[in-house]
C-alpha positions as a printed Julia matrix, in Angstrom:
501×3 Matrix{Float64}:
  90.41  134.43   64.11
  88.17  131.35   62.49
  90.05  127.81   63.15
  91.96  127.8    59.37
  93.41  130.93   60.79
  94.93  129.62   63.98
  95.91  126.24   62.03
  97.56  128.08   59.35
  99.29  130.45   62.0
 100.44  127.34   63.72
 101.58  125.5    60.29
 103.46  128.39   59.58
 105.36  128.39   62.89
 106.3   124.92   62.1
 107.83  125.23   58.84
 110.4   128.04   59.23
 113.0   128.3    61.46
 112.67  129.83   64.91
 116.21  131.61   64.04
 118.38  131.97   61.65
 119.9   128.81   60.43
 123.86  129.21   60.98
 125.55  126.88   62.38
 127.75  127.62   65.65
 131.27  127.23   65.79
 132.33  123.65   67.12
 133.58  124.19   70.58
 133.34  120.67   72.41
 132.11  120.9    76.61
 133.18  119.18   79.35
 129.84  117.13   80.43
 130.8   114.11   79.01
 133.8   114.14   81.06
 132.36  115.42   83.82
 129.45  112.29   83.9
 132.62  109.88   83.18
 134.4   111.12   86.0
 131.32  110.74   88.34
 131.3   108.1    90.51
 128.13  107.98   91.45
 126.35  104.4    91.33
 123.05  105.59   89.98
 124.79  107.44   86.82
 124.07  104.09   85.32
 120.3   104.68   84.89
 121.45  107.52   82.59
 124.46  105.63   80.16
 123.72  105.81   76.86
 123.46  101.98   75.45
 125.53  101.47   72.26
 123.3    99.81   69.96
 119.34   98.4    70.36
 119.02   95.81   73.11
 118.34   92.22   71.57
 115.4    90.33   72.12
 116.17   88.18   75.59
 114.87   86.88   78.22
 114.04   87.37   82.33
 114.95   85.4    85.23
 111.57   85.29   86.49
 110.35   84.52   90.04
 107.09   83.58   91.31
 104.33   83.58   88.23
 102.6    86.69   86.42
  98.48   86.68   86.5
  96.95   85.82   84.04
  95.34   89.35   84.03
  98.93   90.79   83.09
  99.23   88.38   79.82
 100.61   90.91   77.19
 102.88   93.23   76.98
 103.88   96.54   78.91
 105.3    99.22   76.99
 107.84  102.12   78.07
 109.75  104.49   76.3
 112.62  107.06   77.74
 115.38  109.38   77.26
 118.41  106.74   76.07
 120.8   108.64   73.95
 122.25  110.9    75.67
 125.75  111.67   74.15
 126.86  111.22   70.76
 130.6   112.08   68.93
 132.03  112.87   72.23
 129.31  115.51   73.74
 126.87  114.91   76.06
 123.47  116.6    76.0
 122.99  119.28   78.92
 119.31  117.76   79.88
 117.73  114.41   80.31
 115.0   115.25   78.41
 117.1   115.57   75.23
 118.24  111.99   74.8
 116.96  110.14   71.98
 114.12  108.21   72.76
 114.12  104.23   72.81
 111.03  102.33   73.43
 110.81   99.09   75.74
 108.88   95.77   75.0
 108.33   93.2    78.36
 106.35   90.72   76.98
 104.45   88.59   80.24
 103.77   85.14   79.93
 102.74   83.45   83.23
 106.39   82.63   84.19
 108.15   83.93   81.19
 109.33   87.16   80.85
 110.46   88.4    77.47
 112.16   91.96   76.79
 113.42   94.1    73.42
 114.72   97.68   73.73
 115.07   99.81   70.53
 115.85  103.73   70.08
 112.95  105.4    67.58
 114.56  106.48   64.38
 113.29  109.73   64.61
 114.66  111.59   61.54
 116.72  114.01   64.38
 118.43  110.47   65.11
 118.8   109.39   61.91
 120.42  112.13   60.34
 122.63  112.7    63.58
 124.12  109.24   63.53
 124.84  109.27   59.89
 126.75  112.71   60.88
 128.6   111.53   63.77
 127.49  114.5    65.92
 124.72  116.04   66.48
 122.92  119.07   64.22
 119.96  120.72   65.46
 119.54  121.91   69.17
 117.52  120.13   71.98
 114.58  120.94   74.06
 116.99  122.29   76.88
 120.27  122.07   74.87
 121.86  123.71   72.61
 125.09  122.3    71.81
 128.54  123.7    70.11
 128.3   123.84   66.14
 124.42  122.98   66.33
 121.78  125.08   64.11
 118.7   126.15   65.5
 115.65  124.41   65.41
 113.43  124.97   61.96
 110.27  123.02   62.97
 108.93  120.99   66.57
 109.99  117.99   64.54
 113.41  118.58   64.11
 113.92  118.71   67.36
 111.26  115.43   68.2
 113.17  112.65   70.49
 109.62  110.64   70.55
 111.0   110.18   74.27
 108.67  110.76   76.47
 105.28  108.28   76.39
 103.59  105.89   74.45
  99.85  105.62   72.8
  98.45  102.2    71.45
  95.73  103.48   69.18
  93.91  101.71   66.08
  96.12   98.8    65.83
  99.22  101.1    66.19
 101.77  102.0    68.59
 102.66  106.16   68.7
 105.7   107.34   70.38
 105.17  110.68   71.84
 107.39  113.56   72.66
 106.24  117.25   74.31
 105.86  119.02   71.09
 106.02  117.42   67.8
 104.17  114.77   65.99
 103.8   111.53   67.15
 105.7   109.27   66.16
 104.12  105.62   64.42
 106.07  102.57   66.09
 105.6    98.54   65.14
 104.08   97.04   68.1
 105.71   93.64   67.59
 109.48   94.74   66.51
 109.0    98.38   67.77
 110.2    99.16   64.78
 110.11  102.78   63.4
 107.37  103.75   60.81
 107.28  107.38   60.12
 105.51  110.49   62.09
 101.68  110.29   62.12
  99.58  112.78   60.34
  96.07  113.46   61.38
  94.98  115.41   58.66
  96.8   117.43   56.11
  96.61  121.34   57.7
  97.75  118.88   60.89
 100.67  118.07   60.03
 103.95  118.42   62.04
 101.82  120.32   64.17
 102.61  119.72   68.32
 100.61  116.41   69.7
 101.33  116.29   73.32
 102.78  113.18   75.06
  99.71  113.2    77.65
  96.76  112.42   76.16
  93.92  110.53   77.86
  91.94  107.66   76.99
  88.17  107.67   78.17
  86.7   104.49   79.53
  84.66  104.38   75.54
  88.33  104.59   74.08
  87.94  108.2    73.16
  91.28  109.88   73.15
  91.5   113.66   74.23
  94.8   115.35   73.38
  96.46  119.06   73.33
  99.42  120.67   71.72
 101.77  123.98   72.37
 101.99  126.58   70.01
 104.11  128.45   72.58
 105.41  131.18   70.26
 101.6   132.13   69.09
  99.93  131.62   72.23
  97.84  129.12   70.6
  96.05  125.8    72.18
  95.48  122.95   69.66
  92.89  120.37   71.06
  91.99  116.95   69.25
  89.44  114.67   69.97
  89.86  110.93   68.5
  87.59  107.97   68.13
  88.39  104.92   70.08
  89.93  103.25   66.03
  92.31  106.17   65.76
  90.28  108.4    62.86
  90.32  112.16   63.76
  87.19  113.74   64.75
  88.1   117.46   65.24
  91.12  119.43   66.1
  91.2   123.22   66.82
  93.11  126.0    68.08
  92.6   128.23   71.23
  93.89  131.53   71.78
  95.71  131.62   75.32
  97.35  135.04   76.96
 100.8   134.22   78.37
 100.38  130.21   77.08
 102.59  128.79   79.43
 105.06  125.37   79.53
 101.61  122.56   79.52
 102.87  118.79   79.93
 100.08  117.53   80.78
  96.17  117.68   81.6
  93.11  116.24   82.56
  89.72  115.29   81.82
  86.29  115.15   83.21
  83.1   113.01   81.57
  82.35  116.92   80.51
  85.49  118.7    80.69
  89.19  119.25   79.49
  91.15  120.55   82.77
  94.26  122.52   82.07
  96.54  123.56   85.37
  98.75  126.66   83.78
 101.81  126.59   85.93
 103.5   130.95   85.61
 106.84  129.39   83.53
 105.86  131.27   80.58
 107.75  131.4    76.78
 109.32  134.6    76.07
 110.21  135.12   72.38
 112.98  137.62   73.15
 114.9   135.1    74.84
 114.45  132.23   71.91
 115.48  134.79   69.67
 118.57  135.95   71.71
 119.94  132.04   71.52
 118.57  130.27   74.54
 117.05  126.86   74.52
 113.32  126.32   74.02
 113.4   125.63   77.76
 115.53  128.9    79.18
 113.54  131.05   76.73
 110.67  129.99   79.37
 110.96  132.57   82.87
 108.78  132.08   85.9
 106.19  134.42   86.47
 104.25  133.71   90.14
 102.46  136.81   89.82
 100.28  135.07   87.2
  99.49  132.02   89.42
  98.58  128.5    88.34
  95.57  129.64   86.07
  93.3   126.98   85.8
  91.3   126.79   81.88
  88.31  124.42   81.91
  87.07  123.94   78.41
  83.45  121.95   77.58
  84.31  118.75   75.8
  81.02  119.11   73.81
  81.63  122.81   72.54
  85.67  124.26   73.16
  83.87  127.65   72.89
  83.0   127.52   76.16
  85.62  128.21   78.44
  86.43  129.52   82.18
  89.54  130.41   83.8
  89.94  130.24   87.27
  93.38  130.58   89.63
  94.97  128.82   92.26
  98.21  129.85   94.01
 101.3   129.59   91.59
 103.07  126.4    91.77
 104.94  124.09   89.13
 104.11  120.55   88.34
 104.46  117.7    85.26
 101.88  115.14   85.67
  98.25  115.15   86.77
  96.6   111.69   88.02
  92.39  112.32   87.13
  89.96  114.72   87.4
  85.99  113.94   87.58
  82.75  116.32   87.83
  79.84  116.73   90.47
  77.21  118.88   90.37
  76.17  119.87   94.1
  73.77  122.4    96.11
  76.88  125.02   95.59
  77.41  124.51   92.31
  79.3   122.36   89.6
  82.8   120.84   90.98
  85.59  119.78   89.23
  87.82  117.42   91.84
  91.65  116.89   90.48
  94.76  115.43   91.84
  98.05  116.23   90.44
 102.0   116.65   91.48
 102.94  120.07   93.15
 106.04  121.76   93.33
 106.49  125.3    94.92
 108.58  126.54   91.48
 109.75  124.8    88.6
 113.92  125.15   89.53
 113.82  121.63   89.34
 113.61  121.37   85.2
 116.08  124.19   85.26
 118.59  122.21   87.55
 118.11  118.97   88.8
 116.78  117.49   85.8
 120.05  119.05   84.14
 122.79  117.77   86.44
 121.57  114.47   86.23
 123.4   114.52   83.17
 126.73  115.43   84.49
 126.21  112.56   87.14
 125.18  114.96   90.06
 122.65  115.24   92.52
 121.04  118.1    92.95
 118.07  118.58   95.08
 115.24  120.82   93.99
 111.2   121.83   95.55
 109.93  118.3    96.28
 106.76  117.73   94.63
 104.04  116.09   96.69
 100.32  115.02   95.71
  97.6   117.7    96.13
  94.26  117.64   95.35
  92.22  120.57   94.24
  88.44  121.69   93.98
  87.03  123.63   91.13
  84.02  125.72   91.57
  82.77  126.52   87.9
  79.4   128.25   89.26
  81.38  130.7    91.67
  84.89  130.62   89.96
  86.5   129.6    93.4
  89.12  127.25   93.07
  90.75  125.79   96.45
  93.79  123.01   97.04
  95.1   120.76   99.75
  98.53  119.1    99.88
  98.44  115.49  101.24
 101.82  115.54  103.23
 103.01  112.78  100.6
 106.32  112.98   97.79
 105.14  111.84   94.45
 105.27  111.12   91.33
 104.15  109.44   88.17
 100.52  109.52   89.33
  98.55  106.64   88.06
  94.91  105.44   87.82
  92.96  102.36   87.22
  92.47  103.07   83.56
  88.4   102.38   83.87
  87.78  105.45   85.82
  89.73  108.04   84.13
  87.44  110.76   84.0
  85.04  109.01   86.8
  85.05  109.64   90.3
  87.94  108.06   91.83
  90.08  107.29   95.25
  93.04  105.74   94.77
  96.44  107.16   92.92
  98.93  104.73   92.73
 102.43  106.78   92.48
 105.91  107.15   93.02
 107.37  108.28   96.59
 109.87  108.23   99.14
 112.57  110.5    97.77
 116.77  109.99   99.12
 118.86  112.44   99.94
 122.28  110.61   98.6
 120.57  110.12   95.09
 117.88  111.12   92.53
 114.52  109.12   92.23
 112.16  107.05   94.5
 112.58  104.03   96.62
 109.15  103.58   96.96
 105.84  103.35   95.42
 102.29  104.16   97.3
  98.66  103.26   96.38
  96.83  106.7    98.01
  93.62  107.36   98.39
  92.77  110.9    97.83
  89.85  111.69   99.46
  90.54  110.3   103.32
  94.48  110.78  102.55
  95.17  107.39  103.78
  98.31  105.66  101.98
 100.16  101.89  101.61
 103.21  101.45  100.22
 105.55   99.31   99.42
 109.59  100.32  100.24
 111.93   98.78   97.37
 115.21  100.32   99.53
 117.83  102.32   99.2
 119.41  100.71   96.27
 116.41  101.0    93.94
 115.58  103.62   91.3
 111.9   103.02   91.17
 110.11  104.14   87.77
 106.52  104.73   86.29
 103.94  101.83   88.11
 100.7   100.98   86.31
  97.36   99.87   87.45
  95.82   96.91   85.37
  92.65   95.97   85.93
  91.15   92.12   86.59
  87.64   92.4    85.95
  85.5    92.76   89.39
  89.15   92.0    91.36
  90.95   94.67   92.88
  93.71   94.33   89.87
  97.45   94.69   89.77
 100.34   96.93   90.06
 103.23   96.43   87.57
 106.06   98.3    87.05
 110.33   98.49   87.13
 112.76   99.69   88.56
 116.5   100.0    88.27
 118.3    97.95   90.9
 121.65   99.3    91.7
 123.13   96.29   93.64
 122.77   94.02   91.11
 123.26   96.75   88.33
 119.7    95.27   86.47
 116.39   96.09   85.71
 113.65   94.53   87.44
 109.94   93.87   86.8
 107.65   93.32   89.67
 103.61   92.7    90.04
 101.79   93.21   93.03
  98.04   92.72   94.38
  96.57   95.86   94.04
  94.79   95.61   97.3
  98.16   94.09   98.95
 101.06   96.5    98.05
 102.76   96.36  101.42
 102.61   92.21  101.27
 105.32   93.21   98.18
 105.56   91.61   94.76
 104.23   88.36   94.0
 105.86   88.12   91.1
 109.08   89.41   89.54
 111.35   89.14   86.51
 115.02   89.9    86.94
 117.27   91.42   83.32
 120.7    90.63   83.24
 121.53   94.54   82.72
 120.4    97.49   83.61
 117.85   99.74   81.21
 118.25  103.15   80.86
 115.91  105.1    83.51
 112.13  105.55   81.31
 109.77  108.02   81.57
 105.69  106.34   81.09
 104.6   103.41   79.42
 101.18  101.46   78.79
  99.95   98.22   79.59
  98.36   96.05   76.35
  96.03   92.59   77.51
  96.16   89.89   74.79
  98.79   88.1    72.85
 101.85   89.53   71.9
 102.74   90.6    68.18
């Protein structure tokens, strides 16, 4: 099939229903009551706020860099239960985007949920109407399109002057960078629209943004390429056999690098009524194929296979060309199966803690002349790997990223700064009573640059931001700024120099 063909196959997918549309009869659940009757401290990271969160501002100690002027951006699952029912998944909840604006010793925050249309429409109702990525609730109707069931939850994408919420499948989602107010999905071109723009794309160092979509029911790959001002060069669609659950990727200075974890979409089970994520079975004997596709021409592809395995995030990949042939090096989050979407990620929401395969860094060689491919686990819990922005792409050491999992609770209490190749690691221990989220690396010209992120304190039941010197993370932060509540637990965000809108 030409690209129109694949496009229009993928267009079509989008515009009718993926069942029947009747609605269910109402039948109300017990996990609302179930997360009210929890009392676990942490359940607080996952409460749904009532309203926005007003423009305030930060008890801030110590004094930002100067490098860090602007504003850091994060966006996350927030609405999680609406007229009395509680969504079965934290990946469901509506999305609501965070503002921290940095000002030497001034700290400024906004919170706002993204009036998707799914939002909209569902608070005008009182209840919600269409299912959920891994929900599907009581008197719902199926899903007719990826954007009727878009949360713009999951990361965020500051591109041509504009700020795009993205969510796993849908379109993204255009955002005001100053109010973070919502401004209507974002079409790329018109045989684009509504069609699934992932929420990992990648930035190279030029400002060239890289980007995939799912077409899980066709088996179908979309792949964009975008100048550094936001205008579309190409898009196209890839046949893949047994197209599997993608969240995110990698690239090379040559390559797009796509780890395939077995869970694998299987239209009988959509059709018999499960969620878009049970209609998804795990399939080891397929492994974790491995599809390298030439940035320059997307006709030229390779598939190679590692043992099967599960992960979300990837940290970078980068290309050498050596004696033995041309290696791909990549780092990314492992997990042994992927029971922890099914499970943990689900009984989060009834305000339990469930333990699931621990995912830990690993970093894996790609032989492209002999089709080898080859992986070794670094001993370390992670994730949320992170980069220095200026070498995505590039040969690179150090991954800054989550770690130190608890028994008693969900999350990290720690975040590490690892370098990949020698394995060696620093860290910096927050404690017990800390939910630690997505860190960033911001660069500081020739300096060794900074680490910002939050996370949710549970003693004082509020959010804090903290800085540290990249090349000092166990000296801890040397500058913080305290909220006077507690933010809902986020997902990614992005770092933006300059002034604030």
């Amino acid at each position: 099939m030409d690209r129109r063909e694949l496009l229009r196959l993928l267009a079509a997918a989008g515009a009718a229903p993926l069942l029947p549309r009747a609605a269910r009869a109402a039948n109300p659940d017990g996990w609302q009551a179930q997360f009210d009757a929890s009392g676990a401290g942490w359940k607080i990271g996952f409460a749904t706020p009532p309203a926005d969160l007003a423009p305030t501002r930060a008890v801030v100690r110590g004094r930002f860099p100067d490098a860090l002027s602007g504003t850091l951006y994060r966006v996350g699952p927030a609405g999680h239960d609406l007229g009395g029912e509680r969504y079965h998944h934290w990946f469901d909840g509506d999305g609501m985007t965070q503002r921290f604006v940095i000002e030497g010793r001034e700290v400024r925050h906004q919170g706002r949920f993204v009036a998707t249309g799914k939002r909209t429409a569902e608070l005008r109702a009182g209840r919600r109407l269409d299912e959920a990525f891994g929900t599907i609730l009581p008197g719902v109707a199926p899903a007719t399109s990826p954007d009727s069931m878009n949360v713009a939850n999951t990361n965020l994408l500051p591109l041509g002057g504009e700020l795009l919420a993205l969510w796993e499948g849908g379109s993204a989602t255009r955002v005001d960078p100053g109010s973070l107010g919502t401004l209507g999905l974002k079409t790329w071109r018109g045989d684009l629209a509504g069609l699934p723009f992932s929420a990992h794309p990648r930035v190279d160092p030029d400002g060239s943004v890289w980007n995939f979509g799912i077409g899980s029911g066709q088996g179908l790959l979309l792949l964009y390429e975008i100048a550094p001002d936001g205008a579309l060069r190409r898009a196209d669609a890839l046949p893949v056999p047994a197209l599997p659950m993608v969240h995110d990727f990698a690239v090379t200075d040559r390559h797009l690098v796509f780890l395939m974890p077995p869970l694998v979409f299987e239209r009988a089970r959509k059709d018999a009524g499960a969620s878009f994520l049970d209609a998804h079975v795990w399939r080891p004997e397929l492994g974790m194929r491995v599809l390298v596709v030439d940035k320059k021409d997307w006709g030229k592809r390779q598939l190679l296979q590692l043992p099967a395995g599960f992960l979300f995030h990837l940290g970078n990949a980068w290309s050498e060309d050596t004696a033995g042939g041309t290696l791909i090096h990549v780092d990314y989050v492992r997990s042994d199966t992927a029971a922890a979407v099914f499970t943990s990620d689900r009984e989060l929401m009834r305000g339990r803690r469930v333990r699931g395969p621990e995912p830990t860094l690993t970093v894996a060689t790609l032989n492209l002349s002999t089709g080898e491919a080859r992986q070794t686990g670094l001993g370390l819990d992670a994730e949320f790997p992170r980069i220095d922005p200026r070498r995505i792409g590039l040969r690179h050491r150090q991954v800054l990223h989550a770690t130190q999992l608890l028994a008693e609770r969900p999350g990290f209490a720690a975040i590490a700064l690892t370098d990949v190749e020698s394995g060696a690691s620093q860290r910096f221990v927050y404690g017990p009573q800390a939910m630690v989220e997505e860190h960033v690396l911001v660069p500081d010209g020739e300096r060794p640059g900074w680490i910002l992120g939050t996370v949710l304190d549970l003693a004082q039941k509020k959010t804090v931001l903290s800085c540290f010197a990249a090349d000092r993370l166990a000296d801890g932060p040397v500058a913080q700024a305290t909220l006077a509540h507690a933010l809902p637990l986020g997902l990614h965000g992005v770092f933006v120099p300059g002034a604030a809108a």
